[in-house]
Short mmCIF file of C-alpha atoms in Angstrom, two decimals:
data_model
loop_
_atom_site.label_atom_id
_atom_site.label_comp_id
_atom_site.label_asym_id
_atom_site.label_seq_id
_atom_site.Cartn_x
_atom_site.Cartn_y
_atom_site.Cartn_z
CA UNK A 1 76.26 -55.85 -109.76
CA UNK A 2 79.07 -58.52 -110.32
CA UNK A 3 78.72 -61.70 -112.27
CA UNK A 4 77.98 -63.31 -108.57
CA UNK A 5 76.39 -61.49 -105.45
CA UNK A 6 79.03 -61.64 -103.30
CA UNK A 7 77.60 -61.63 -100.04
CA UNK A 8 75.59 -64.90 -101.11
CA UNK A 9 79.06 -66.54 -102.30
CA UNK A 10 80.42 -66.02 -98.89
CA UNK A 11 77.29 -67.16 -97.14
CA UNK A 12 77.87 -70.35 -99.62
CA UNK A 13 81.42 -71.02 -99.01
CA UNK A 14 81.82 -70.94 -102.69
CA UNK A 15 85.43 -70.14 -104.04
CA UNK A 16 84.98 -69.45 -107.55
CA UNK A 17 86.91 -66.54 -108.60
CA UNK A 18 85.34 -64.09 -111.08
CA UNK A 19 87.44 -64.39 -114.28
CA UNK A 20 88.85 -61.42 -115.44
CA UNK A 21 87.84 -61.90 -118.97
CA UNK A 22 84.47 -63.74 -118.80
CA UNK A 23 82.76 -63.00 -122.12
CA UNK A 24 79.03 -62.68 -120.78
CA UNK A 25 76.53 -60.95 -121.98
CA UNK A 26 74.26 -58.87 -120.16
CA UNK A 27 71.87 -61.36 -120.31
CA UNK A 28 74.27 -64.06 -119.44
CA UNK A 29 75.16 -61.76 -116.41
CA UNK A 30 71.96 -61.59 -114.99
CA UNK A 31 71.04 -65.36 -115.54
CA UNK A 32 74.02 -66.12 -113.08
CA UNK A 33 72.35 -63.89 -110.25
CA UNK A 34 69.28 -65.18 -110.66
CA UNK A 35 70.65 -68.67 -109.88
CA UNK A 36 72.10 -67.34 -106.55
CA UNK A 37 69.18 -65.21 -105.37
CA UNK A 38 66.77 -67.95 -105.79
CA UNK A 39 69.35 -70.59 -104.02
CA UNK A 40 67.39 -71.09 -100.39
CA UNK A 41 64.40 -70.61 -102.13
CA UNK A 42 65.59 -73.92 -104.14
CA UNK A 43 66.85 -75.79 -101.29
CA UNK A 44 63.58 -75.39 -99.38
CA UNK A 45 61.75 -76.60 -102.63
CA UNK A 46 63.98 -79.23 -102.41
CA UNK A 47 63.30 -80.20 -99.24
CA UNK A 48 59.52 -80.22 -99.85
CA UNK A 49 60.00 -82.98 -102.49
CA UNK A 50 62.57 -85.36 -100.65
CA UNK A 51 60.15 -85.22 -97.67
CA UNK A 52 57.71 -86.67 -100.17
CA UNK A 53 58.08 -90.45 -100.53
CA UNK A 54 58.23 -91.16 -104.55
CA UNK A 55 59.77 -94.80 -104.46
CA UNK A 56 58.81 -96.14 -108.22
CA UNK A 57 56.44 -98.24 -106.75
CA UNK A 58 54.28 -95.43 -104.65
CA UNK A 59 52.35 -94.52 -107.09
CA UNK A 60 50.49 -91.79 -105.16
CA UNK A 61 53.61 -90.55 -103.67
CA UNK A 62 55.20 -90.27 -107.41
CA UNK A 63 52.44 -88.55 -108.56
CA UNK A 64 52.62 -86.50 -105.38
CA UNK A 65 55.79 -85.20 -106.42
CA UNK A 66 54.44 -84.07 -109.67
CA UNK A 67 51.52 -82.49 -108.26
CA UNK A 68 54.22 -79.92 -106.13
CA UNK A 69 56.16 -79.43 -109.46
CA UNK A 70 53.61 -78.70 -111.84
CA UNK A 71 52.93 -75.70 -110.47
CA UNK A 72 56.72 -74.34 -110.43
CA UNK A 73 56.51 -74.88 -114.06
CA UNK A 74 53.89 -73.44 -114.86
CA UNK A 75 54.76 -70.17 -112.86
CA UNK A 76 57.65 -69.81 -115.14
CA UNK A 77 55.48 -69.87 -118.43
CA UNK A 78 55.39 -73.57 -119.13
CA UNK A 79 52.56 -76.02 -120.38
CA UNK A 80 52.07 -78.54 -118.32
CA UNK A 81 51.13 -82.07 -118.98
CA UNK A 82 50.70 -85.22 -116.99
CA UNK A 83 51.11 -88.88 -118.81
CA UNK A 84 49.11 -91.53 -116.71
CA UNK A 85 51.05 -94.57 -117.04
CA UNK A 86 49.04 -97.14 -115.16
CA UNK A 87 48.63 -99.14 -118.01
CA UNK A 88 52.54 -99.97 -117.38
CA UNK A 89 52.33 -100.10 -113.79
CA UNK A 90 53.77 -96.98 -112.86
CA UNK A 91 52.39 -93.69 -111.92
CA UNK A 92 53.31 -91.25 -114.92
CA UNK A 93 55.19 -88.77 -116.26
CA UNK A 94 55.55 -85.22 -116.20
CA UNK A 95 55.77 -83.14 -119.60
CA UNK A 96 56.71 -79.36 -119.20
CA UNK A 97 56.54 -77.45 -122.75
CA UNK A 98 58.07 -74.06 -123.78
CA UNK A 99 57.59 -73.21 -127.34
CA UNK A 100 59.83 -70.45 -129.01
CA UNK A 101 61.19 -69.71 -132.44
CA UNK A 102 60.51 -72.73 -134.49
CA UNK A 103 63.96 -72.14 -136.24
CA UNK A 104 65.76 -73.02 -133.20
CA UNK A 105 67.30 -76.14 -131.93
CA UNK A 106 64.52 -78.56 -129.70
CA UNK A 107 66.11 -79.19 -126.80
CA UNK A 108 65.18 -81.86 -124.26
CA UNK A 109 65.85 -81.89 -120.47
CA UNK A 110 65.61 -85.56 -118.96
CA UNK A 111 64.97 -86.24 -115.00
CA UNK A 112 63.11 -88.53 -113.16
CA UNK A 113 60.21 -87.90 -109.82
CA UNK A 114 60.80 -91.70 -108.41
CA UNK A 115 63.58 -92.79 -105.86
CA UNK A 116 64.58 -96.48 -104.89
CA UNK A 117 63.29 -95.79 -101.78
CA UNK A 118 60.07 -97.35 -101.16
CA UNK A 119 57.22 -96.27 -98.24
CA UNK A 120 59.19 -99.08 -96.00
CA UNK A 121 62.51 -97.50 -95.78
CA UNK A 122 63.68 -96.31 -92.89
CA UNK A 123 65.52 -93.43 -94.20
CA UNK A 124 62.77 -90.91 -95.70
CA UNK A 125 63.36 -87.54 -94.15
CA UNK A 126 65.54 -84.33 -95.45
CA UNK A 127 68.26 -82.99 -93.40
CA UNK A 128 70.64 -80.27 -93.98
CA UNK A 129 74.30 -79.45 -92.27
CA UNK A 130 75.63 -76.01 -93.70
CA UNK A 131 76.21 -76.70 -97.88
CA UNK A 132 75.80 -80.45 -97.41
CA UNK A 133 72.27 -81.96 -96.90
CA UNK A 134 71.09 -85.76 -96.99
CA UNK A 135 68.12 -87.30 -97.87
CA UNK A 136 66.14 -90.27 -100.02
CA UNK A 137 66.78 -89.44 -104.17
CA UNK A 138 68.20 -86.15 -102.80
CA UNK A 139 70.86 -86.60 -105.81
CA UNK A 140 68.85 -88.87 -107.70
CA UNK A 141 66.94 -87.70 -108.86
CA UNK A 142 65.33 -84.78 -107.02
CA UNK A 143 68.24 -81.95 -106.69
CA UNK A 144 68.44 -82.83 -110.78
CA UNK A 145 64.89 -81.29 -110.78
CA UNK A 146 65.94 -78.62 -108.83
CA UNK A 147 68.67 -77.72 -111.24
CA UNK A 148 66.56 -77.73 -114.18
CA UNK A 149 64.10 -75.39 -112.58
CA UNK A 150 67.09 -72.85 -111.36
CA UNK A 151 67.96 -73.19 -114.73
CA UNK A 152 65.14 -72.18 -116.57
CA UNK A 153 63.58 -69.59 -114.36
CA UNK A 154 66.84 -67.89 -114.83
CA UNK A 155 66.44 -67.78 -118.44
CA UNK A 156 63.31 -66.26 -117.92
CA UNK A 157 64.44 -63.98 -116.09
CA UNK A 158 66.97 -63.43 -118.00
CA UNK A 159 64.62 -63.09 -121.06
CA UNK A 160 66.91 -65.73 -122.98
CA UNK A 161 64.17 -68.18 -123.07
CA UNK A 162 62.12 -66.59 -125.12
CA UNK A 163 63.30 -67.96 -128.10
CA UNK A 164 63.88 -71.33 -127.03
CA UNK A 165 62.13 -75.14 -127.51
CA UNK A 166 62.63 -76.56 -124.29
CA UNK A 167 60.68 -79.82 -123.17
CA UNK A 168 60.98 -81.31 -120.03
CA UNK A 169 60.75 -84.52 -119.36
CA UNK A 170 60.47 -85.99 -115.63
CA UNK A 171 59.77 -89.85 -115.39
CA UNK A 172 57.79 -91.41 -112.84
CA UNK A 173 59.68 -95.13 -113.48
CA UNK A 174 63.40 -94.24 -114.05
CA UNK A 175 64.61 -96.69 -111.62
CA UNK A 176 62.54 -99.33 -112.98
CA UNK A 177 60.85 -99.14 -116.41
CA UNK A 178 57.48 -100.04 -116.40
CA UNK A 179 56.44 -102.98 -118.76
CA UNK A 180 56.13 -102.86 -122.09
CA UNK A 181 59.03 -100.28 -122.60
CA UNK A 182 56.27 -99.47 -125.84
CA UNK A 183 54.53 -98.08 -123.37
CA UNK A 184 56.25 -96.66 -120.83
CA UNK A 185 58.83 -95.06 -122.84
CA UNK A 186 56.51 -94.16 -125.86
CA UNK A 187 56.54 -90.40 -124.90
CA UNK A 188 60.16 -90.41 -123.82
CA UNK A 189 60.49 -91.59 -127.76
CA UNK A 190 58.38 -89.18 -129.36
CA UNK A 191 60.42 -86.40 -127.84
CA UNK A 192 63.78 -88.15 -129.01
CA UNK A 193 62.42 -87.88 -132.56
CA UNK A 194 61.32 -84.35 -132.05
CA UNK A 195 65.12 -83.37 -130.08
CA UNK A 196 68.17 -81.93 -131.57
CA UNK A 197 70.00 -82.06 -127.96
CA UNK A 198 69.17 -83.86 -125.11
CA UNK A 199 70.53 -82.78 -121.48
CA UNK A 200 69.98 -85.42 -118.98
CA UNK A 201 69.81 -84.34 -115.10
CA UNK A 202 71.38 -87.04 -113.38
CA UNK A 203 74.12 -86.59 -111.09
CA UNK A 204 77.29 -84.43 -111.68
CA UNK A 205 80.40 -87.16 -112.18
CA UNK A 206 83.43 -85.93 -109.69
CA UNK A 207 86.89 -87.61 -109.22
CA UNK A 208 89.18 -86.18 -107.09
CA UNK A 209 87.24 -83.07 -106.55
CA UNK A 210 87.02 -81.98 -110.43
CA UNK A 211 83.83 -81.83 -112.27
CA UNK A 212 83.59 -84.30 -115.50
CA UNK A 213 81.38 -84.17 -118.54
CA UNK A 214 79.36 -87.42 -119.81
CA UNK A 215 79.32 -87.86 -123.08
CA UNK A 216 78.68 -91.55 -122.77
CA UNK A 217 76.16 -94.27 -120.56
CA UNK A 218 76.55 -97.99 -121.19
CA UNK A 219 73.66 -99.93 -121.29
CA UNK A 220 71.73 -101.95 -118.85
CA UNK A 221 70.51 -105.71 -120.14
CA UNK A 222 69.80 -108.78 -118.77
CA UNK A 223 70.42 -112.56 -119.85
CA UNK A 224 68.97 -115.84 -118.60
CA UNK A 225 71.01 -119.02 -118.95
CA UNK A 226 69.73 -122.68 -118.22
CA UNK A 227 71.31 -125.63 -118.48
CA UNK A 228 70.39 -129.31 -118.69
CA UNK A 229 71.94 -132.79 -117.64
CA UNK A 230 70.89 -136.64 -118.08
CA UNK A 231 70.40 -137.19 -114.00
CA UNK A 232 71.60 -140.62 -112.59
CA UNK A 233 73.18 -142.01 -109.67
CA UNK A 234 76.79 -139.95 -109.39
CA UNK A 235 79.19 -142.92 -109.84
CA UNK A 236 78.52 -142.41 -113.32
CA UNK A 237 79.47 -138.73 -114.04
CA UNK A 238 81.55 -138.21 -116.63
CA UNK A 239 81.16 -141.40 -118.41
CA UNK A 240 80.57 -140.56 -122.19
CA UNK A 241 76.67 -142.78 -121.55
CA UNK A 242 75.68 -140.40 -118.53
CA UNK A 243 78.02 -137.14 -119.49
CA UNK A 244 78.86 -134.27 -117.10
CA UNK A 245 75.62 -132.98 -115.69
CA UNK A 246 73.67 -129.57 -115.37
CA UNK A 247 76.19 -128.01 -113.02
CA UNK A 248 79.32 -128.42 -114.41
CA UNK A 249 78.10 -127.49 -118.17
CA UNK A 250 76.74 -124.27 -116.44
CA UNK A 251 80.69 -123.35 -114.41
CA UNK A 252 81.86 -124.10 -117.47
CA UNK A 253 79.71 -121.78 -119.67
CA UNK A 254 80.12 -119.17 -116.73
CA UNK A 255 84.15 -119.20 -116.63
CA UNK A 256 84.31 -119.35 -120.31
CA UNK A 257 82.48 -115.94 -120.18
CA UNK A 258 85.21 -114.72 -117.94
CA UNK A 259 87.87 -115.89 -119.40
CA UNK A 260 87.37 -115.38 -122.91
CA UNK A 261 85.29 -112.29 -123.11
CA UNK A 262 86.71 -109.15 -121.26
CA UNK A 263 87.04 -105.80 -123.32
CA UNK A 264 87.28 -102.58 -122.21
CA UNK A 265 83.53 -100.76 -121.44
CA UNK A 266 82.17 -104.54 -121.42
CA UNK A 267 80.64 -105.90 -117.67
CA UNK A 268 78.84 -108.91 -117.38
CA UNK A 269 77.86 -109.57 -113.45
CA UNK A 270 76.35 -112.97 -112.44
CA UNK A 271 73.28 -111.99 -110.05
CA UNK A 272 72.72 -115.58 -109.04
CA UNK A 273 72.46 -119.07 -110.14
CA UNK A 274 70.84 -122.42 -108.88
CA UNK A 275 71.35 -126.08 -109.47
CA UNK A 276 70.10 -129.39 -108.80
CA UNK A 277 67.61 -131.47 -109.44
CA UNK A 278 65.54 -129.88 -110.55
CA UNK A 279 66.35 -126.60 -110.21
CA UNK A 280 63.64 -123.84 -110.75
CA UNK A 281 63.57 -120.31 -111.49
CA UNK A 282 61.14 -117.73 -109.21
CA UNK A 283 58.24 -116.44 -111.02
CA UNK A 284 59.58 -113.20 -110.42
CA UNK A 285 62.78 -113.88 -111.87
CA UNK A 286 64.82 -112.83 -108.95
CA UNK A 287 65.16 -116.03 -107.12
CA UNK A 288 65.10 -119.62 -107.82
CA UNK A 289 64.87 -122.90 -106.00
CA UNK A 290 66.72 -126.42 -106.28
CA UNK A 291 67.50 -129.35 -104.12
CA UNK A 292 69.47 -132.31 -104.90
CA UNK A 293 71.42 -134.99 -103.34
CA UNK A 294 75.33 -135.24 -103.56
CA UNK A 295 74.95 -138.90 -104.94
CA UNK A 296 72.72 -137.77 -107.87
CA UNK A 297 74.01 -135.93 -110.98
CA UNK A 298 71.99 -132.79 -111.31
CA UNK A 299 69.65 -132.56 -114.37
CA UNK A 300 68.71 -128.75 -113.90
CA UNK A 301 71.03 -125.16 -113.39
CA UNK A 302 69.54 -121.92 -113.63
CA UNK A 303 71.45 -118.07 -113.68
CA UNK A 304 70.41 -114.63 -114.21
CA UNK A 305 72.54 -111.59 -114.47
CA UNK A 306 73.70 -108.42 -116.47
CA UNK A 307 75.68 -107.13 -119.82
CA UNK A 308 76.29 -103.68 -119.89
CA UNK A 309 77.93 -102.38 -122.74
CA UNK A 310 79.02 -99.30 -124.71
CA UNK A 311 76.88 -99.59 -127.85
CA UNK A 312 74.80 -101.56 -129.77
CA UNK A 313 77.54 -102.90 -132.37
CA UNK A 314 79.52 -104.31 -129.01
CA UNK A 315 76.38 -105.52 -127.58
CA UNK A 316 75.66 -107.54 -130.54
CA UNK A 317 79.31 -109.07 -130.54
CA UNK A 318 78.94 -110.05 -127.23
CA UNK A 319 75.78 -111.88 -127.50
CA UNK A 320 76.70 -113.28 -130.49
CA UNK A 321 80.19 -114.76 -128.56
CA UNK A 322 78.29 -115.92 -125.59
CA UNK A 323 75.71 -117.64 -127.52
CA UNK A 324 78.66 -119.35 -129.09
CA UNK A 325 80.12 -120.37 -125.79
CA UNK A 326 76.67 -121.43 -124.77
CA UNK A 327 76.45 -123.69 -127.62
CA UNK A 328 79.61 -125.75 -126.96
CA UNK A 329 78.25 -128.12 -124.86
CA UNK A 330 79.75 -130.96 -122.83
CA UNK A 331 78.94 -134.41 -123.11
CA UNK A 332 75.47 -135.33 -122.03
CA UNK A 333 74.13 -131.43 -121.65
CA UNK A 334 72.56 -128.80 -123.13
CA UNK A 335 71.98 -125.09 -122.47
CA UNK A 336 69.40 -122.09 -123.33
CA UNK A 337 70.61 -118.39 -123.36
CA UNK A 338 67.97 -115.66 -123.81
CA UNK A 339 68.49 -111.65 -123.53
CA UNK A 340 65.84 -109.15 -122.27
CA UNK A 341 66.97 -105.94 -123.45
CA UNK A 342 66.37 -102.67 -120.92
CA UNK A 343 68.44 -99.45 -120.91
CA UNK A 344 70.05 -99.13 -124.52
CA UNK A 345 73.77 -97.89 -124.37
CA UNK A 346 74.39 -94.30 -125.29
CA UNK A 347 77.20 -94.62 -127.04
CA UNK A 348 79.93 -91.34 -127.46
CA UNK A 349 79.62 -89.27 -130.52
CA UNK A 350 81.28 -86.26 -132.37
CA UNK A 351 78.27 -84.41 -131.64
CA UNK A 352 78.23 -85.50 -127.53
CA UNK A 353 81.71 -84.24 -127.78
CA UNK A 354 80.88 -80.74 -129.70
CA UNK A 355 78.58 -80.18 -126.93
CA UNK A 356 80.54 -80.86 -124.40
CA UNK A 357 83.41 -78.51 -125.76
CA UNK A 358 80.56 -75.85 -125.84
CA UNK A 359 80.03 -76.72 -122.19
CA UNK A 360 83.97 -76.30 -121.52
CA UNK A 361 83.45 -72.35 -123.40
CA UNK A 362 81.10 -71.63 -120.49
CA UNK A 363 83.41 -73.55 -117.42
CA UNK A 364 85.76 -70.40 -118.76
CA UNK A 365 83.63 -67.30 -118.31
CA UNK A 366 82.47 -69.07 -115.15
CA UNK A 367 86.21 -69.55 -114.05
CA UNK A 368 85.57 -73.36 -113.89
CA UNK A 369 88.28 -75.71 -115.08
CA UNK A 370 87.63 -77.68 -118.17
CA UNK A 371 85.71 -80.80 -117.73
CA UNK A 372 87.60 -84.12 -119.72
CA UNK A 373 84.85 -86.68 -120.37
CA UNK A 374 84.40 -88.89 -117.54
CA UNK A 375 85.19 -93.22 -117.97
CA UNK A 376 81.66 -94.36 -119.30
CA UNK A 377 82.39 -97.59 -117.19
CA UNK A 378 82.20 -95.68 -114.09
CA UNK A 379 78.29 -94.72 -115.03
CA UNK A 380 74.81 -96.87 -114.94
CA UNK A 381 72.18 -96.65 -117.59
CA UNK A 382 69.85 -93.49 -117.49
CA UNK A 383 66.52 -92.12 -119.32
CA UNK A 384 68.69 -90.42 -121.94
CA UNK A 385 69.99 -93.58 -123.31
CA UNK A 386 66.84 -93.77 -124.33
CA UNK A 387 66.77 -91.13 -127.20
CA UNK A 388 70.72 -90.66 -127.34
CA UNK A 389 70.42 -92.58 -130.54
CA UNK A 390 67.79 -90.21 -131.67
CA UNK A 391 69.11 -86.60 -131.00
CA UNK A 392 72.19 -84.85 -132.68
CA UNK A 393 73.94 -84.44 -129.53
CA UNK A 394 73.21 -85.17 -125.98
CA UNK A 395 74.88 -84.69 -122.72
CA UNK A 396 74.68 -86.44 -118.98
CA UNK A 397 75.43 -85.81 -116.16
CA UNK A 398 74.07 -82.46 -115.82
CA UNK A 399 72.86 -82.40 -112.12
CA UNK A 400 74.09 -81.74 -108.77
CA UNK A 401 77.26 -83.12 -107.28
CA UNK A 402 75.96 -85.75 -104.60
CA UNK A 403 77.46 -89.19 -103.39
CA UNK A 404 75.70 -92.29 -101.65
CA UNK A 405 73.34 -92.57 -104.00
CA UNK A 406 70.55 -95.94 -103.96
CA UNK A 407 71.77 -96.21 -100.55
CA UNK A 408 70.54 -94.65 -96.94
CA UNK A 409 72.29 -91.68 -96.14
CA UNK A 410 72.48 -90.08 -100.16
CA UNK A 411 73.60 -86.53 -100.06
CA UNK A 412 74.01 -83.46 -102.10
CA UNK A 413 76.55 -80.57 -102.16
CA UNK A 414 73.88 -77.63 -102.45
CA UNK A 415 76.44 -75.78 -103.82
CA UNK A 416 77.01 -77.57 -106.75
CA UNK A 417 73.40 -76.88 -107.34
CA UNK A 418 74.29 -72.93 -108.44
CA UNK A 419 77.26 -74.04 -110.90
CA UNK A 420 75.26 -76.90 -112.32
CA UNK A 421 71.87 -74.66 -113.22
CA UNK A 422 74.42 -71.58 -114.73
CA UNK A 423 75.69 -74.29 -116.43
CA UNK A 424 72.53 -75.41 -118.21
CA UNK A 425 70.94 -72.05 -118.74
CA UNK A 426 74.28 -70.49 -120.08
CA UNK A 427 74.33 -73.61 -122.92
CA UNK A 428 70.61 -73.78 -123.41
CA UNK A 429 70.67 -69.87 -123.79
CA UNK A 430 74.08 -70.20 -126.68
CA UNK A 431 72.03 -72.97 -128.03
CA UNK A 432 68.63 -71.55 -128.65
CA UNK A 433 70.64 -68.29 -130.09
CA UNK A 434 71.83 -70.48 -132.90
CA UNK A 435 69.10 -71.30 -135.82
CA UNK A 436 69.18 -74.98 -137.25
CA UNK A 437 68.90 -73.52 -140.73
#
C-alpha cells in the first residue's frame, strides 16, 4: 500500500502529491491510512455531534455531547472521566487518559464540547455539499474533536501509542468560562502542571490558501471605567467652580487611550458606554441605562470593553498606562478603572517555535509546504492559554480548516480533517519516541 489509498484521495479531491523522499516509518505509514479509511466514518460521527445542540449554556445538550464521545474514547483504550461543573454553572468537562512509559513527554490535547449556539438559534442542523459541510460549532469546536480522535485511533492502530501520556481535555464552557475560573479551570490547571506539550484543537489558521502554525494567542480581558461630574444647570460647564462634567472626562479618557496607546499585538475595543445623569450600569454588566437633559451637566458615565494583549509583561504596561490616563482628571471630575482578568495571553516561546519546526519536519514527508507562524493578532483567546504558561511547549491551531465561525452558516473543509489528524499523530508519535531524561 502507498503512504495514501489512492482511490480514497480521488474520492476526496485531495491533491497532495506523495513525496518522493518521505522519511516514514512503517508505523508512520500505516498511521496515515488509518486516517483515510476511517474518514466517512469521522464525518458521520461528526455529524452526530453538530446535530446535538451543546450551546455553553445547554447544559444537558453539553453533556449530551460527552455522553456520544465517551464511548469513542474508550473504544480506543482510554480512561474516561467526567468533571461535573455545576458548581460553576456549566455542565462539565470531559477527561480522556492514556498512560504509557512514564519516561516520556505528557502531552495534553485541548478542545472544547460547547458552541455559541444556544437551543434558540435558528441554525442547528448539519449539512454536507461534497468536501465542504456546514453546521453550528462544526469548526469550533466539534471537527477539532474529530481530529483528535482520527488522530489517536491511528496511533493505535498504528501501535505508536503505546508508549505515550496523552490526556485529553474537552471543555464544556470554552466559549464562556464558568465563574470562579478556580473552579472551572481547576482541572484544566492541574493538567498544565502535569504537561510537557500542549496541542490545542481549535481551528487550522489559513491565508491565502496556505496552512499556518500558532505559536501564539493574545489574551482576552475586560475593563470597567466610570466617571464622575459635579451636575448643575449647563450654562456653567467649564467654569473652574462647576468643571467639565461626567461625559467629557470620560471622551477624554477614551481618546487618550487611542491616541496614546497603540502597539503592535495590543487591541483595546470599547463595547459600550452610557452617560447622564445618572447613568447606571446593568446588573449583568452588558448594558446600562442613563437619561439626562441637554441643559444639565451630567454627573454619571459608564463603559465596558476589552484589552487583548500578547503577554502578561505588555498587559501589565498597559494597565499601568491607562490607569495613568485615568487618573488625569479634568476639572471638577473623577474616574474609576477596574480590570477583570479572563483568557491569559499565550505568549510565543523558543519552545512553541521548536515545536512548530518539528511540525514543519512532518509538512515534508507529508509533501505539505512549511507552515510560517501565523500574526497572533489575527487569533482570539483559547483553553490553551490557559496552561501555555505552564507547559514547555505548546501549539494552536491544530484543528480543521473551517471559516464562519460564531456565526450561522460555520463550515468545515472535511478534507482538512485527514491532513490535520496525520498531523497530530505523526508529532505526538516523534514526541512520545523521545524520553524526557
Amino acid at each position: 500500500m502507498t503512504r495514501f489509498v489512492l482511490a480514497s484521495l480521488a474520492a476526496l479531491s485531495l491533491a497532495y502529491a506523495t513525496p518522493a523522499m518521505a522519511q516514514f516509518s512503517p508505523a508512520e505509514e500505516a498511521i496515515t491510512e488509518s486516517v483515510v479509511e476511517h474518514h466517512e466514518a469521522d464525518i458521520a460521527l461528526l455529524e452526530r455531534i453538530v446535530n446535538i445542540n451543546s450551546g455553553t449554556y445547554n447544559l444537558e445538550g453539553v453533556r449530551a455531547v460527552a455522553d456520544v464521545l465517551a464511548p469513542e474514547f474508550e473504544a480506543l483504550g482510554f480512561a474516561v472521566e467526567w468533571i461535573d461543573q455545576s458548581e460553576a454553572g456549566r455542565a462539565g468537562h470531559l477527561i480522556a487518559r492514556w498512560e504509557g512509559d512514564s519516561d516520556n513527554p505528557n502531552i495534553l490535547l485541548i478542545g472544547h464540547l460547547d458552541t455559541v449556539f444556544e437551543p434558540e438559534s435558528p441554525f442547528q442542523t448539519f449539512s454536507r455539499d461534497g468536501d465542504n459541510a456546514i453546521g453550528p460549532g462544526i469548526t469550533d469546536n466539534k471537527g477539532g474533536i474529530i481530529v483528535i480522535l482520527s488522530a489517536l485511533r491511528a496511533m493505535v492502530e498504528s501501535g505508536t501509542i503505546l508508549g505515550a501520556n496523552i490526556t485529553v481535555i474537552l471543555s464544556g464552557d470554552e466559549e464562556d468560562a464558568g465563574e470562579p475560573l478556580s473552579i472551572s479551570r481547576e482541572h484544566l490547571y492541574a493538567l498544565g502542571e502535569w504537561a510537557d506539550i500542549a496541542l490545542g484543537f481549535e481551528g487550522l489558521s489559513v491565508i491565502d490558501g496556505r496552512d499556518y502554525g500558532v505559536v501564539a494567542r493574545r489574551s482576552s480581558n475586560s475593563w470597567q471605567l466610570e466617571t464622575t461630574g459635579q451636575s448643575g444647570h449647563s450654562s456653567g460647564i467649564f467654569r473652574e467652580s462647576v468643571g467639565y462634567g461626567a461625559i467629557y472626562e470620560m471622551t477624554r479618557i477614551l481618546d487618550a487611550f487611542r491616541v496614546q496607546l497603540p502597539e503592535e499585538n495590543l487591541t483595546y475595543n470599547v463595547g459600550f458606554m452610557a452617560g447622564g445623569t445618572p447613568a447606571m450600569m446593568g446588573d449583568d454588566l452588558l448594558s446600562a441605562n442613563t437619561s439626562g437633559k441637554t441643559n444639565i451637566i451630567p454627573s454619571t458615565a459608564v463603559a465596558r470593553g476589552d484589552i487583548r494583549t500578547l503577554s502578561v509583561e505588555q498587559f501589565d504596561r498597559t494597565v499601568a498606562a491607562m490607569q495613568a490616563i485615568v487618573d488625569d482628571n479634568l476639572p471638577g471630575t473623577d474616574a474609576t478603572i477596574t480590570f477583570d482578568t479572563g483568557y491569559p495571553a499565550m505568549a510565543p516561546t523558543d519552545g512553541n517555535r521548536a515545536l512548530l519546526a518539528q511540525l514543519n519536519e512532518i509538512n515534508a514527508d507529508l509533501g505539505l509546504e512549511p507552515m510560517e507562524e501565523f500574526p497572533p493578532s489575527r487569533r482570539g483567546a483559547a483553553d490553551i492559554s490557559f496552561v501555555a504558561l505552564l507547559v514547555d511547549q505548546a501549539l494552536a491551531g491544530m484543528g480543521p480548516n473551517g471559516s464562519g465561525s460564531h456565526a450561522a452558516g460555520e463550515s468545515i473543509d472535511l478534507t482538512s480533517i485527514i491532513r490535520q489528524a496525520q498531523r497530530a499523530a505523526i508529532l505526538m508519535s516523534r514526541l512520545s519516541d523521545n524520553p524526557r531524561f
